[in-house]
PDB file of C-alpha atoms in Angstrom:
ATOM      1  CA  MET Q 186     156.042 249.366 145.608  1.00  0.00           C
ATOM      2  CA  ASP Q 187     157.765 250.843 142.547  1.00  0.00           C
ATOM      3  CA  ALA Q 188     158.083 247.691 140.474  1.00  0.00           C
ATOM      4  CA  GLY Q 189     160.480 249.278 138.031  1.00  0.00           C
ATOM      5  CA  ILE Q 190     163.343 250.306 140.290  1.00  0.00           C
ATOM      6  CA  TYR Q 191     165.662 247.441 139.364  1.00  0.00           C
ATOM      7  CA  PHE Q 192     167.133 247.549 135.869  1.00  0.00           C
ATOM      8  CA  PHE Q 193     169.951 245.301 134.740  1.00  0.00           C
ATOM      9  CA  GLY Q 194     170.951 244.651 138.318  1.00  0.00           C
ATOM     10  CA  ARG Q 195     171.123 248.334 139.285  1.00  0.00           C
ATOM     11  CA  HIS Q 196     168.876 250.116 141.774  1.00  0.00           C
ATOM     12  CA  ILE Q 197     167.743 253.457 140.372  1.00  0.00           C
ATOM     13  CA  SER Q 198     164.752 255.629 141.081  1.00  0.00           C
ATOM     14  CA  GLY Q 199     162.520 258.218 139.499  1.00  0.00           C
ATOM     15  CA  LEU Q 200     162.977 259.503 135.989  1.00  0.00           C
ATOM     16  CA  ALA Q 201     166.667 258.599 135.910  1.00  0.00           C
ATOM     17  CA  ARG Q 202     165.754 255.117 134.855  1.00  0.00           C
ATOM     18  CA  LEU Q 203     164.262 256.393 131.597  1.00  0.00           C
ATOM     19  CA  ASN Q 204     167.663 257.725 130.588  1.00  0.00           C
ATOM     20  CA  LEU Q 205     168.933 254.152 130.402  1.00  0.00           C
ATOM     21  CA  PHE Q 206     166.209 252.780 128.156  1.00  0.00           C
ATOM     22  CA  ASN Q 207     163.781 253.717 125.469  1.00  0.00           C
ATOM     23  CA  VAL Q 208     160.353 254.727 126.712  1.00  0.00           C
ATOM     24  CA  PRO Q 209     158.641 251.505 127.827  1.00  0.00           C
ATOM     25  CA  ALA Q 210     156.014 249.710 125.817  1.00  0.00           C
ATOM     26  CA  ASN Q 211     153.051 249.667 128.192  1.00  0.00           C
ATOM     27  CA  PHE Q 212     150.498 246.894 128.133  1.00  0.00           C
ATOM     28  CA  ASP Q 213     148.218 248.367 130.819  1.00  0.00           C
ATOM     29  CA  PHE Q 214     144.530 247.564 130.776  1.00  0.00           C
ATOM     30  CA  PRO Q 215     142.548 250.444 132.410  1.00  0.00           C
ATOM     31  CA  ASN Q 216     141.302 251.773 129.073  1.00  0.00           C
ATOM     32  CA  GLY Q 217     140.450 248.464 127.498  1.00  0.00           C
ATOM     33  CA  PHE Q 218     142.117 245.409 126.027  1.00  0.00           C
ATOM     34  CA  ASP Q 219     144.389 246.403 123.155  1.00  0.00           C
ATOM     35  CA  THR Q 220     143.870 244.007 120.256  1.00  0.00           C
ATOM     36  CA  ASN Q 221     146.579 245.869 118.347  1.00  0.00           C
ATOM     37  CA  LYS Q 222     149.059 244.254 120.739  1.00  0.00           C
ATOM     38  CA  TRP Q 223     147.387 241.058 121.943  1.00  0.00           C
ATOM     39  CA  THR Q 224     145.750 238.115 120.182  1.00  0.00           C
ATOM     40  CA  ALA Q 225     143.504 235.609 121.931  1.00  0.00           C
ATOM     41  CA  GLU Q 226     144.354 231.984 121.154  1.00  0.00           C
ATOM     42  CA  THR Q 227     141.604 229.369 120.981  1.00  0.00           C
ATOM     43  CA  GLY Q 228     141.465 225.590 121.059  1.00  0.00           C
ATOM     44  CA  GLY Q 229     141.855 222.540 123.245  1.00  0.00           C
ATOM     45  CA  ASN Q 230     144.735 220.472 121.873  1.00  0.00           C
ATOM     46  CA  GLY Q 231     146.642 220.232 125.157  1.00  0.00           C
ATOM     47  CA  ASN Q 232     149.521 222.463 123.960  1.00  0.00           C
ATOM     48  CA  GLY Q 233     151.999 219.591 124.171  1.00  0.00           C
ATOM     49  CA  ASN Q 234     151.489 219.361 127.942  1.00  0.00           C
ATOM     50  CA  LYS Q 235     148.270 217.304 128.190  1.00  0.00           C
ATOM     51  CA  GLU Q 236     146.432 220.365 129.478  1.00  0.00           C
ATOM     52  CA  TRP Q 237     142.692 220.008 130.062  1.00  0.00           C
ATOM     53  CA  GLN Q 238     141.345 223.472 129.254  1.00  0.00           C
ATOM     54  CA  PHE Q 239     139.772 224.810 126.094  1.00  0.00           C
ATOM     55  CA  TYR Q 240     141.021 228.323 125.370  1.00  0.00           C
ATOM     56  CA  THR Q 241     138.292 230.726 124.266  1.00  0.00           C
ATOM     57  CA  ALA Q 242     137.977 234.367 123.229  1.00  0.00           C
ATOM     58  CA  ASP Q 243     134.820 234.630 125.311  1.00  0.00           C
ATOM     59  CA  PRO Q 244     134.543 237.552 127.793  1.00  0.00           C
ATOM     60  CA  GLY Q 245     133.615 234.976 130.423  1.00  0.00           C
ATOM     61  CA  ASN Q 246     137.230 233.785 130.289  1.00  0.00           C
ATOM     62  CA  ALA Q 247     138.957 237.157 130.012  1.00  0.00           C
ATOM     63  CA  ALA Q 248     137.581 240.525 131.045  1.00  0.00           C
ATOM     64  CA  LEU Q 249     138.581 243.847 132.547  1.00  0.00           C
ATOM     65  CA  ASP Q 250     137.695 243.899 136.233  1.00  0.00           C
ATOM     66  CA  GLY Q 251     136.714 247.559 136.460  1.00  0.00           C
ATOM     67  CA  HIS Q 252     139.787 248.390 138.535  1.00  0.00           C
ATOM     68  CA  GLY Q 253     142.404 248.402 135.791  1.00  0.00           C
ATOM     69  CA  CYS Q 254     143.262 244.696 135.695  1.00  0.00           C
ATOM     70  CA  LEU Q 255     142.775 242.038 133.068  1.00  0.00           C
ATOM     71  CA  ASP Q 256     141.266 238.930 134.640  1.00  0.00           C
ATOM     72  CA  ILE Q 257     142.094 235.639 132.926  1.00  0.00           C
ATOM     73  CA  ILE Q 258     139.417 233.307 134.254  1.00  0.00           C
ATOM     74  CA  ALA Q 259     139.348 229.511 134.340  1.00  0.00           C
ATOM     75  CA  LEU Q 260     135.798 228.154 134.521  1.00  0.00           C
ATOM     76  CA  LYS Q 261     134.339 224.722 135.192  1.00  0.00           C
ATOM     77  CA  SER Q 262     131.329 223.668 133.141  1.00  0.00           C
ATOM     78  CA  PRO Q 263     129.461 220.370 132.735  1.00  0.00           C
ATOM     79  CA  THR Q 264     131.496 217.474 131.370  1.00  0.00           C
ATOM     80  CA  ASN Q 265     131.949 217.484 127.573  1.00  0.00           C
ATOM     81  CA  THR Q 266     130.994 221.140 127.185  1.00  0.00           C
ATOM     82  CA  PHE Q 267     134.195 221.620 125.193  1.00  0.00           C
ATOM     83  CA  LYS Q 268     136.025 219.420 122.715  1.00  0.00           C
ATOM     84  CA  THR Q 269     139.481 218.871 124.199  1.00  0.00           C
ATOM     85  CA  ARG Q 270     142.193 216.353 123.477  1.00  0.00           C
ATOM     86  CA  PHE Q 271     142.748 215.654 127.175  1.00  0.00           C
ATOM     87  CA  GLY Q 272     140.510 215.715 130.227  1.00  0.00           C
ATOM     88  CA  ASN Q 273     136.737 215.715 130.401  1.00  0.00           C
ATOM     89  CA  GLY Q 274     135.884 218.812 128.371  1.00  0.00           C
ATOM     90  CA  ALA Q 275     134.657 220.727 131.403  1.00  0.00           C
ATOM     91  CA  TYR Q 276     137.240 223.507 131.675  1.00  0.00           C
ATOM     92  CA  SER Q 277     137.767 226.745 129.765  1.00  0.00           C
ATOM     93  CA  SER Q 278     140.270 229.557 130.125  1.00  0.00           C
ATOM     94  CA  ALA Q 279     142.167 232.172 128.086  1.00  0.00           C
ATOM     95  CA  ARG Q 280     145.596 232.609 126.543  1.00  0.00           C
ATOM     96  CA  PHE Q 281     147.017 235.705 124.830  1.00  0.00           C
ATOM     97  CA  ASN Q 282     150.119 236.417 122.781  1.00  0.00           C
ATOM     98  CA  THR Q 283     151.744 239.365 121.008  1.00  0.00           C
ATOM     99  CA  ARG Q 284     153.119 237.354 118.081  1.00  0.00           C
ATOM    100  CA  LYS Q 285     153.609 239.451 114.927  1.00  0.00           C
ATOM    101  CA  LYS Q 286     152.327 242.480 116.862  1.00  0.00           C
ATOM    102  CA  PHE Q 287     155.063 243.132 119.414  1.00  0.00           C
ATOM    103  CA  SER Q 288     158.410 241.535 120.202  1.00  0.00           C
ATOM    104  CA  VAL Q 289     161.488 242.401 122.221  1.00  0.00           C
ATOM    105  CA  LYS Q 290     165.109 241.336 121.880  1.00  0.00           C
ATOM    106  CA  TYR Q 291     166.920 243.015 124.787  1.00  0.00           C
ATOM    107  CA  GLY Q 292     165.469 244.827 127.771  1.00  0.00           C
ATOM    108  CA  ARG Q 293     163.440 244.344 130.926  1.00  0.00           C
ATOM    109  CA  ILE Q 294     160.112 242.563 130.619  1.00  0.00           C
ATOM    110  CA  GLU Q 295     157.855 242.628 133.675  1.00  0.00           C
ATOM    111  CA  ALA Q 296     154.267 242.063 134.748  1.00  0.00           C
ATOM    112  CA  ARG Q 297     152.378 242.645 137.987  1.00  0.00           C
ATOM    113  CA  ILE Q 298     150.176 239.619 138.549  1.00  0.00           C
ATOM    114  CA  ARG Q 299     148.104 237.896 141.203  1.00  0.00           C
ATOM    115  CA  ILE Q 300     147.710 234.199 140.474  1.00  0.00           C
ATOM    116  CA  PRO Q 301     145.195 231.601 141.679  1.00  0.00           C
ATOM    117  CA  ALA Q 302     146.001 228.626 143.895  1.00  0.00           C
ATOM    118  CA  GLY Q 303     144.735 225.073 143.936  1.00  0.00           C
ATOM    119  CA  PRO Q 304     145.557 221.698 142.396  1.00  0.00           C
ATOM    120  CA  GLY Q 305     145.628 221.770 138.608  1.00  0.00           C
ATOM    121  CA  MET Q 306     146.172 225.516 138.220  1.00  0.00           C
ATOM    122  CA  TRP Q 307     149.044 226.531 135.927  1.00  0.00           C
ATOM    123  CA  PRO Q 308     149.382 230.305 135.383  1.00  0.00           C
ATOM    124  CA  ALA Q 309     152.251 231.556 133.241  1.00  0.00           C
ATOM    125  CA  PHE Q 310     153.870 234.725 131.891  1.00  0.00           C
ATOM    126  CA  TRP Q 311     156.418 233.806 129.238  1.00  0.00           C
ATOM    127  CA  MET Q 312     158.061 234.447 125.853  1.00  0.00           C
ATOM    128  CA  MET Q 313     158.651 232.523 122.644  1.00  0.00           C
ATOM    129  CA  GLY Q 314     161.063 233.191 119.795  1.00  0.00           C
ATOM    130  CA  GLU Q 315     159.376 235.114 116.988  1.00  0.00           C
ATOM    131  CA  ASP Q 316     160.703 232.508 114.516  1.00  0.00           C
ATOM    132  CA  THR Q 317     158.641 229.705 116.079  1.00  0.00           C
ATOM    133  CA  ALA Q 318     156.716 229.068 112.844  1.00  0.00           C
ATOM    134  CA  THR Q 319     159.903 228.329 110.901  1.00  0.00           C
ATOM    135  CA  ALA Q 320     162.316 227.050 113.546  1.00  0.00           C
ATOM    136  CA  GLY Q 321     159.777 225.106 115.587  1.00  0.00           C
ATOM    137  CA  TRP Q 322     159.925 224.454 119.310  1.00  0.00           C
ATOM    138  CA  PRO Q 323     162.289 224.274 121.144  1.00  0.00           C
ATOM    139  CA  ALA Q 324     164.728 225.603 118.525  1.00  0.00           C
ATOM    140  CA  CYS Q 325     162.918 228.956 118.593  1.00  0.00           C
ATOM    141  CA  GLY Q 326     163.667 229.356 122.302  1.00  0.00           C
ATOM    142  CA  GLU Q 327     161.302 229.842 125.215  1.00  0.00           C
ATOM    143  CA  VAL Q 328     161.750 231.954 128.354  1.00  0.00           C
ATOM    144  CA  ASP Q 329     159.329 231.261 131.195  1.00  0.00           C
ATOM    145  CA  ILE Q 330     159.337 234.480 133.192  1.00  0.00           C
ATOM    146  CA  MET Q 331     156.883 233.097 135.738  1.00  0.00           C
ATOM    147  CA  GLU Q 332     155.221 229.726 136.081  1.00  0.00           C
ATOM    148  CA  ASN Q 333     153.380 228.333 139.074  1.00  0.00           C
ATOM    149  CA  ILE Q 334     151.679 225.039 139.729  1.00  0.00           C
ATOM    150  CA  GLY Q 335     148.785 225.563 142.086  1.00  0.00           C
ATOM    151  CA  LYS Q 336     149.707 222.831 144.529  1.00  0.00           C
ATOM    152  CA  GLU Q 337     152.839 224.889 145.342  1.00  0.00           C
ATOM    153  CA  PRO Q 338     151.234 228.212 146.337  1.00  0.00           C
ATOM    154  CA  ASP Q 339     154.447 229.802 147.634  1.00  0.00           C
ATOM    155  CA  ILE Q 340     156.727 228.984 144.669  1.00  0.00           C
ATOM    156  CA  VAL Q 341     157.218 230.372 141.162  1.00  0.00           C
ATOM    157  CA  HIS Q 342     159.642 229.029 138.586  1.00  0.00           C
ATOM    158  CA  GLY Q 343     161.818 230.686 135.939  1.00  0.00           C
ATOM    159  CA  THR Q 344     163.000 228.440 133.111  1.00  0.00           C
ATOM    160  CA  MET Q 345     164.567 228.546 129.658  1.00  0.00           C
ATOM    161  CA  HIS Q 346     164.066 226.012 126.862  1.00  0.00           C
ATOM    162  CA  GLY Q 347     166.075 225.563 123.697  1.00  0.00           C
ATOM    163  CA  PRO Q 348     167.420 222.886 121.346  1.00  0.00           C
ATOM    164  CA  GLY Q 349     168.786 220.042 123.445  1.00  0.00           C
ATOM    165  CA  TYR Q 350     167.651 221.524 126.776  1.00  0.00           C
ATOM    166  CA  SER Q 351     163.859 221.630 126.841  1.00  0.00           C
ATOM    167  CA  GLY Q 352     161.087 220.299 129.036  1.00  0.00           C
ATOM    168  CA  SER Q 353     162.434 218.882 132.270  1.00  0.00           C
ATOM    169  CA  GLN Q 354     165.980 219.472 130.957  1.00  0.00           C
ATOM    170  CA  GLY Q 355     165.568 223.233 130.693  1.00  0.00           C
ATOM    171  CA  PRO Q 356     167.779 225.269 133.070  1.00  0.00           C
ATOM    172  CA  THR Q 357     165.480 226.461 135.862  1.00  0.00           C
ATOM    173  CA  ALA Q 358     165.279 227.940 139.343  1.00  0.00           C
ATOM    174  CA  ALA Q 359     162.531 228.567 141.892  1.00  0.00           C
ATOM    175  CA  PHE Q 360     161.642 231.576 144.042  1.00  0.00           C
ATOM    176  CA  HIS Q 361     160.032 230.857 147.427  1.00  0.00           C
ATOM    177  CA  LEU Q 362     157.918 233.213 149.484  1.00  0.00           C
ATOM    178  CA  LYS Q 363     158.499 233.211 153.227  1.00  0.00           C
ATOM    179  CA  ASN Q 364     156.279 232.993 156.310  1.00  0.00           C
ATOM    180  CA  ASN Q 365     153.587 230.849 154.681  1.00  0.00           C
ATOM    181  CA  GLU Q 366     152.710 233.592 152.201  1.00  0.00           C
ATOM    182  CA  ARG Q 367     151.016 232.612 148.939  1.00  0.00           C
ATOM    183  CA  PHE Q 368     151.290 234.169 145.516  1.00  0.00           C
ATOM    184  CA  ALA Q 369     147.481 234.052 145.398  1.00  0.00           C
ATOM    185  CA  ASP Q 370     147.198 236.512 148.276  1.00  0.00           C
ATOM    186  CA  GLU Q 371     148.885 239.567 146.740  1.00  0.00           C
ATOM    187  CA  PHE Q 372     150.104 240.999 143.461  1.00  0.00           C
ATOM    188  CA  HIS Q 373     153.784 240.395 142.701  1.00  0.00           C
ATOM    189  CA  VAL Q 374     156.056 241.738 139.961  1.00  0.00           C
ATOM    190  CA  HIS Q 375     157.705 239.052 137.834  1.00  0.00           C
ATOM    191  CA  ALA Q 376     160.489 240.117 135.487  1.00  0.00           C
ATOM    192  CA  VAL Q 377     163.402 239.108 133.325  1.00  0.00           C
ATOM    193  CA  GLU Q 378     166.259 241.223 132.054  1.00  0.00           C
ATOM    194  CA  CYS Q 379     167.685 240.094 128.726  1.00  0.00           C
ATOM    195  CA  GLU Q 380     171.092 241.097 127.404  1.00  0.00           C
ATOM    196  CA  THR Q 381     173.530 239.538 124.961  1.00  0.00           C
ATOM    197  CA  ASN Q 382     174.323 236.059 126.306  1.00  0.00           C
ATOM    198  CA  GLU Q 383     172.598 236.647 129.645  1.00  0.00           C
ATOM    199  CA  ILE Q 384     169.107 236.467 131.187  1.00  0.00           C
ATOM    200  CA  ARG Q 385     168.198 237.274 134.799  1.00  0.00           C
ATOM    201  CA  TRP Q 386     164.965 236.527 136.667  1.00  0.00           C
ATOM    202  CA  TYR Q 387     163.395 238.662 139.414  1.00  0.00           C
ATOM    203  CA  VAL Q 388     160.429 238.633 141.778  1.00  0.00           C
ATOM    204  CA  ASP Q 389     159.565 241.993 143.371  1.00  0.00           C
ATOM    205  CA  GLY Q 390     163.017 243.291 142.500  1.00  0.00           C
ATOM    206  CA  GLN Q 391     164.893 240.331 144.002  1.00  0.00           C
ATOM    207  CA  ILE Q 392     167.129 238.466 141.586  1.00  0.00           C
ATOM    208  CA  TYR Q 393     166.930 234.698 141.968  1.00  0.00           C
ATOM    209  CA  GLU Q 394     168.325 233.280 138.731  1.00  0.00           C
ATOM    210  CA  ARG Q 395     170.976 234.148 136.144  1.00  0.00           C
ATOM    211  CA  ARG Q 396     171.696 232.169 132.979  1.00  0.00           C
ATOM    212  CA  THR Q 397     174.399 232.402 130.335  1.00  0.00           C
ATOM    213  CA  PRO Q 398     175.608 230.051 127.580  1.00  0.00           C
ATOM    214  CA  ALA Q 399     177.853 228.423 130.196  1.00  0.00           C
ATOM    215  CA  ASP Q 400     174.727 226.918 131.799  1.00  0.00           C
ATOM    216  CA  LEU Q 401     173.788 224.949 128.689  1.00  0.00           C
ATOM    217  CA  PRO Q 402     174.732 221.327 128.055  1.00  0.00           C
ATOM    218  CA  ALA Q 403     178.015 220.986 126.184  1.00  0.00           C
ATOM    219  CA  GLY Q 404     177.699 221.799 122.501  1.00  0.00           C
ATOM    220  CA  LYS Q 405     174.160 223.193 122.707  1.00  0.00           C
ATOM    221  CA  LYS Q 406     173.165 226.476 121.101  1.00  0.00           C
ATOM    222  CA  TRP Q 407     172.101 229.653 122.927  1.00  0.00           C
ATOM    223  CA  VAL Q 408     169.032 230.879 120.985  1.00  0.00           C
ATOM    224  CA  PHE Q 409     167.997 233.913 123.045  1.00  0.00           C
ATOM    225  CA  ASP Q 410     169.677 236.776 121.183  1.00  0.00           C
ATOM    226  CA  GLN Q 411     166.673 237.335 118.929  1.00  0.00           C
ATOM    227  CA  PRO Q 412     163.182 238.905 119.149  1.00  0.00           C
ATOM    228  CA  PHE Q 413     160.662 237.199 121.424  1.00  0.00           C
ATOM    229  CA  PHE Q 414     156.917 237.715 121.683  1.00  0.00           C
ATOM    230  CA  LEU Q 415     154.998 237.643 124.971  1.00  0.00           C
ATOM    231  CA  LEU Q 416     152.339 235.264 126.299  1.00  0.00           C
ATOM    232  CA  LEU Q 417     149.934 235.213 129.236  1.00  0.00           C
ATOM    233  CA  ASN Q 418     147.772 232.227 130.058  1.00  0.00           C
ATOM    234  CA  LEU Q 419     146.050 230.233 132.765  1.00  0.00           C
ATOM    235  CA  ALA Q 420     146.142 226.512 132.020  1.00  0.00           C
ATOM    236  CA  VAL Q 421     144.136 223.845 133.818  1.00  0.00           C
ATOM    237  CA  GLY Q 422     145.659 220.443 134.376  1.00  0.00           C
ATOM    238  CA  GLY Q 423     148.548 218.888 132.520  1.00  0.00           C
ATOM    239  CA  SER Q 424     151.580 216.716 132.890  1.00  0.00           C
ATOM    240  CA  TRP Q 425     153.377 219.066 135.304  1.00  0.00           C
ATOM    241  CA  PRO Q 426     150.744 220.533 137.651  1.00  0.00           C
ATOM    242  CA  GLY Q 427     148.496 217.502 137.733  1.00  0.00           C
ATOM    243  CA  ASN Q 428     144.764 217.839 137.378  1.00  0.00           C
ATOM    244  CA  PRO Q 429     142.141 219.757 139.367  1.00  0.00           C
ATOM    245  CA  ASP Q 430     140.350 217.946 142.164  1.00  0.00           C
ATOM    246  CA  GLU Q 431     137.403 218.573 144.485  1.00  0.00           C
ATOM    247  CA  THR Q 432     139.420 221.174 146.434  1.00  0.00           C
ATOM    248  CA  THR Q 433     140.164 223.347 143.392  1.00  0.00           C
ATOM    249  CA  LYS Q 434     137.986 226.436 143.414  1.00  0.00           C
ATOM    250  CA  PHE Q 435     136.361 227.853 140.289  1.00  0.00           C
ATOM    251  CA  PRO Q 436     136.193 230.437 138.897  1.00  0.00           C
ATOM    252  CA  ALA Q 437     139.976 230.726 139.238  1.00  0.00           C
ATOM    253  CA  VAL Q 438     141.385 234.139 138.341  1.00  0.00           C
ATOM    254  CA  MET Q 439     144.813 235.258 137.154  1.00  0.00           C
ATOM    255  CA  ALA Q 440     144.678 239.056 137.558  1.00  0.00           C
ATOM    256  CA  VAL Q 441     147.135 241.064 135.443  1.00  0.00           C
ATOM    257  CA  ASP Q 442     147.652 244.671 136.505  1.00  0.00           C
ATOM    258  CA  TYR Q 443     150.118 245.516 133.754  1.00  0.00           C
ATOM    259  CA  VAL Q 444     152.818 244.240 131.414  1.00  0.00           C
ATOM    260  CA  ARG Q 445     155.739 246.584 130.721  1.00  0.00           C
ATOM    261  CA  VAL Q 446     158.750 246.306 128.457  1.00  0.00           C
ATOM    262  CA  TYR Q 447     161.791 248.564 128.761  1.00  0.00           C
ATOM    263  CA  GLN Q 448     163.928 248.090 125.671  1.00  0.00           C
ATOM    264  CA  ARG Q 449     167.648 248.610 125.335  1.00  0.00           C
TER     265      ARG Q 449
END
């Protein structure tokens, strides 16, 4: 499937699409992991969500698979292998961001990903406002392009967070696969299109959510007309997905074929 045929709600094909946008910023992985664009985060503080994993920069938790994909790998080790704020210190994974290396204000942001399934898995492709260090969260804004909790293998969520509408109060919608399909079985393209005062969410070219300032609680500020950096991670456990159990299979792999950004 040509994952890039839908741009700002219009179906276009071939090279014509490049006439509408600047040449895309490609975050493909066949030739190696580009540290000029991505930074590996480390630590086990729970990230405000009571997550169990310790994020490492170890190749055991993130590696090229030999077929052009970046594998983000959650591993289970003996109890207390890692120092974490929550959980039993047995789990490690990886998280990457483009902060201070690449950001986008308006355009189409997409990634082709195959996610793992199972209780306690929490893969995500998302964005944070570049001013997070000064504004703090949620005032900086957050756009969750794709989140899944492993106990719901046929559902992904798209959500926005900002001042006065964060956490469980963030405007959100869910995309459901049909016919008992699972997101763990195939790669899917997850995307948002960002314009002034509007964000739209897509899975495999199908729009399933649209948000504007009219969707915010009365008097709350729209904080999404600014540069955002990108994040990819595979969390284990936490307040939303719940924790892994005896049925959760490890290693668990979030395979990323590419990340592409088409800027206005």
